[in-house]
Amino acid sequence: MENRRNERISKLIHALKRKDKIHLKEAARLLGVSEMTIRRDMSEENTGLVLLGGYIVSNLRHHHHHYFLSDQQSQNVARKRRLAGVAAELIEPDDILFFDCGTTMPWIIDAIPEELPFTAICYAMNTFAALKEKPACRVLLSGGEFSADNAIFMPLGPLSLLETLCPDKAFISAAGINVNQGVTCYNLNELPMKHRALQRAETSILVADSTKYNKVLPVRIGELSQFDMLISDLAPQGDLNRQLAEHQVRLAVADN
């Protein structure tokens, strides 16, 4: 399986030496696989390729122009898949959902049944790309200024889709969960949408694997008590577990 994936990536890299971009559909025909297989190939590790607006391009991280980048896309993939399965089971027909940025979100979307109707609000390129492949999904992309580093659209001014919509469920990503500092992430520009989703959603769901426990990242999202549920692959221990119980944050643990 790994060798076949590496062969597919090598073919794409070779093809990109002759042109600057390849549409996902064209790549699928070239390799004789589905578009979702290619998405999975590219999410497994840092391949030197990125997906931007339906096109596969070379990762120009070290050039002056940055494209769709994700430093975390190769990290803890097996955990993310398990978390995604638990999260997808929470989604009901005709739900209005908010999907945060982060590399776990496309796995959640992938796990949603194709026939399930739902409306999705997003503001990240990778999340949007996954949602548009769901035939029964109505996709709403929140606009604004594009940030190349984490491939999100930052609202310009006070208005966003979340000013007029109240999601049934908001799936929020984080890079750190700590008893004293709460829930944290890497990038300051993610906060406006995260905060608005926490305010508007009926149920706020934190999706973070156990490697995030007891870590503190530079940007503080808020207290753990602001969330209704935590989905992870292991139950936290000690003070963190007690804090979940104290604030009645439900814990859903994915099976190994």
CSV table of C-alpha atoms in Angstrom, one decimal, residues 55-186:
chain,number,residue,atom,x,y,z
A,55,TYR,CA,-5.4,21.9,-8.5
A,56,ILE,CA,-2.3,20.0,-7.4
A,57,VAL,CA,0.8,22.2,-7.4
A,58,SER,CA,4.4,22.0,-6.1
A,59,ASN,CA,4.9,23.2,-2.6
A,60,LEU,CA,6.7,26.4,-2.9
A,61,ARG,CA,7.4,26.8,0.8
A,62,HIS,CA,10.9,28.1,0.2
A,63,HIS,CA,9.9,30.5,-2.6
A,64,HIS,CA,8.6,34.0,-2.1
A,65,HIS,CA,5.0,33.0,-3.0
A,66,HIS,CA,3.3,30.6,-0.6
A,67,TYR,CA,0.5,28.4,-1.6
A,68,PHE,CA,-1.8,26.1,0.4
A,69,LEU,CA,0.5,24.8,3.2
A,70,SER,CA,-0.1,22.6,6.3
A,71,ASP,CA,2.8,21.8,8.5
A,72,GLN,CA,0.7,19.3,10.5
A,73,GLN,CA,-0.8,17.3,7.6
A,74,SER,CA,1.5,14.3,8.2
A,75,GLN,CA,1.2,14.2,12.0
A,76,ASN,CA,-0.9,11.6,13.8
A,77,VAL,CA,-2.9,10.5,10.8
A,78,ALA,CA,-4.2,7.3,12.3
A,79,ARG,CA,-5.5,9.2,15.4
A,80,LYS,CA,-7.1,11.8,13.2
A,81,ARG,CA,-9.0,9.1,11.3
A,82,ARG,CA,-10.3,7.6,14.5
A,83,LEU,CA,-11.4,10.9,15.9
A,84,ALA,CA,-13.1,11.7,12.5
A,85,GLY,CA,-15.2,8.6,12.7
A,86,VAL,CA,-16.5,9.6,16.2
A,87,ALA,CA,-17.2,13.1,15.1
A,88,ALA,CA,-19.1,12.1,11.9
A,89,GLU,CA,-21.4,9.9,13.9
A,90,LEU,CA,-22.7,13.0,15.7
A,91,ILE,CA,-24.0,14.6,12.5
A,92,GLU,CA,-27.7,14.4,11.8
A,93,PRO,CA,-29.6,15.0,8.6
A,94,ASP,CA,-30.1,18.7,7.8
A,95,ASP,CA,-27.7,19.9,10.5
A,96,ILE,CA,-26.0,23.2,10.1
A,97,LEU,CA,-22.3,22.6,10.9
A,98,PHE,CA,-19.2,24.8,11.4
A,99,PHE,CA,-15.9,23.2,10.4
A,100,ASP,CA,-12.8,24.9,11.8
A,101,CYS,CA,-9.4,24.9,10.0
A,102,GLY,CA,-6.9,22.1,10.8
A,103,THR,CA,-5.9,18.9,9.2
A,104,THR,CA,-8.4,16.7,11.2
A,105,MET,CA,-11.4,18.5,9.6
A,106,PRO,CA,-11.2,16.9,6.1
A,107,TRP,CA,-11.1,13.5,7.7
A,108,ILE,CA,-14.3,14.2,9.5
A,109,ILE,CA,-15.9,15.3,6.3
A,110,ASP,CA,-14.6,12.2,4.5
A,111,ALA,CA,-16.3,10.1,7.1
A,112,ILE,CA,-19.8,11.7,6.6
A,113,PRO,CA,-22.1,9.4,4.5
A,114,GLU,CA,-22.4,10.6,0.9
A,115,GLU,CA,-26.2,10.7,1.1
A,116,LEU,CA,-26.5,12.7,4.3
A,117,PRO,CA,-27.9,16.2,3.7
A,118,PHE,CA,-26.3,19.0,5.7
A,119,THR,CA,-25.2,22.6,5.5
A,120,ALA,CA,-21.5,23.4,6.2
A,121,ILE,CA,-19.9,26.7,7.1
A,122,CYS,CA,-16.1,26.9,6.6
A,123,TYR,CA,-13.3,29.3,6.2
A,124,ALA,CA,-10.3,27.1,5.3
A,125,MET,CA,-9.2,26.0,1.8
A,126,ASN,CA,-8.6,22.3,2.8
A,127,THR,CA,-12.0,22.1,4.5
A,128,PHE,CA,-13.8,23.7,1.6
A,129,ALA,CA,-12.1,21.3,-0.9
A,130,ALA,CA,-13.3,18.3,1.1
A,131,LEU,CA,-16.8,19.6,1.5
A,132,LYS,CA,-17.4,20.4,-2.1
A,133,GLU,CA,-17.0,16.7,-2.9
A,134,LYS,CA,-20.0,15.8,-0.7
A,135,PRO,CA,-23.0,15.7,-3.1
A,136,ALA,CA,-25.7,16.3,-0.4
A,137,CYS,CA,-23.8,19.2,1.3
A,138,ARG,CA,-24.6,22.9,0.9
A,139,VAL,CA,-21.2,24.6,1.3
A,140,LEU,CA,-20.9,28.1,2.6
A,141,LEU,CA,-17.4,29.6,2.4
A,142,SER,CA,-16.7,32.6,4.6
A,143,GLY,CA,-14.7,35.1,2.7
A,144,GLY,CA,-12.1,37.7,3.6
A,145,GLU,CA,-8.3,38.1,3.3
A,146,PHE,CA,-6.5,34.9,2.4
A,147,SER,CA,-3.6,33.8,4.7
A,148,ALA,CA,-1.2,31.6,2.9
A,149,ASP,CA,0.5,30.2,6.0
A,150,ASN,CA,-2.6,28.3,7.3
A,151,ALA,CA,-4.8,28.6,4.1
A,152,ILE,CA,-7.7,30.4,5.7
A,153,PHE,CA,-9.9,33.4,4.9
A,154,MET,CA,-9.8,36.0,7.6
A,155,PRO,CA,-13.0,38.2,7.9
A,156,LEU,CA,-12.5,41.9,7.0
A,157,GLY,CA,-14.6,43.8,9.5
A,158,PRO,CA,-17.2,42.6,11.9
A,159,LEU,CA,-19.4,40.7,9.5
A,160,SER,CA,-19.2,37.0,8.7
A,161,LEU,CA,-21.5,34.1,7.9
A,162,LEU,CA,-21.7,33.4,11.6
A,163,GLU,CA,-23.4,36.7,12.2
A,164,THR,CA,-26.5,35.4,10.5
A,165,LEU,CA,-26.3,31.6,11.1
A,166,CYS,CA,-26.4,29.6,14.3
A,167,PRO,CA,-24.8,26.2,13.7
A,168,ASP,CA,-26.2,23.1,15.3
A,169,LYS,CA,-22.7,21.8,15.9
A,170,ALA,CA,-19.3,23.5,15.6
A,171,PHE,CA,-16.2,21.3,15.3
A,172,ILE,CA,-13.2,23.2,16.6
A,173,SER,CA,-9.6,22.2,16.3
A,174,ALA,CA,-6.7,23.0,18.8
A,175,ALA,CA,-3.0,22.3,19.2
A,176,GLY,CA,-2.9,22.4,23.0
A,177,ILE,CA,-5.1,21.7,26.0
A,178,ASN,CA,-3.8,22.7,29.4
A,179,VAL,CA,-5.4,22.9,32.9
A,180,ASN,CA,-4.0,26.5,33.5
A,181,GLN,CA,-3.9,28.0,30.0
A,182,GLY,CA,-7.0,26.3,28.5
A,183,VAL,CA,-7.3,25.6,24.8
A,184,THR,CA,-4.6,27.0,22.5
A,185,CYS,CA,-3.6,27.1,18.9
A,186,TYR,CA,-0.7,28.4,16.7
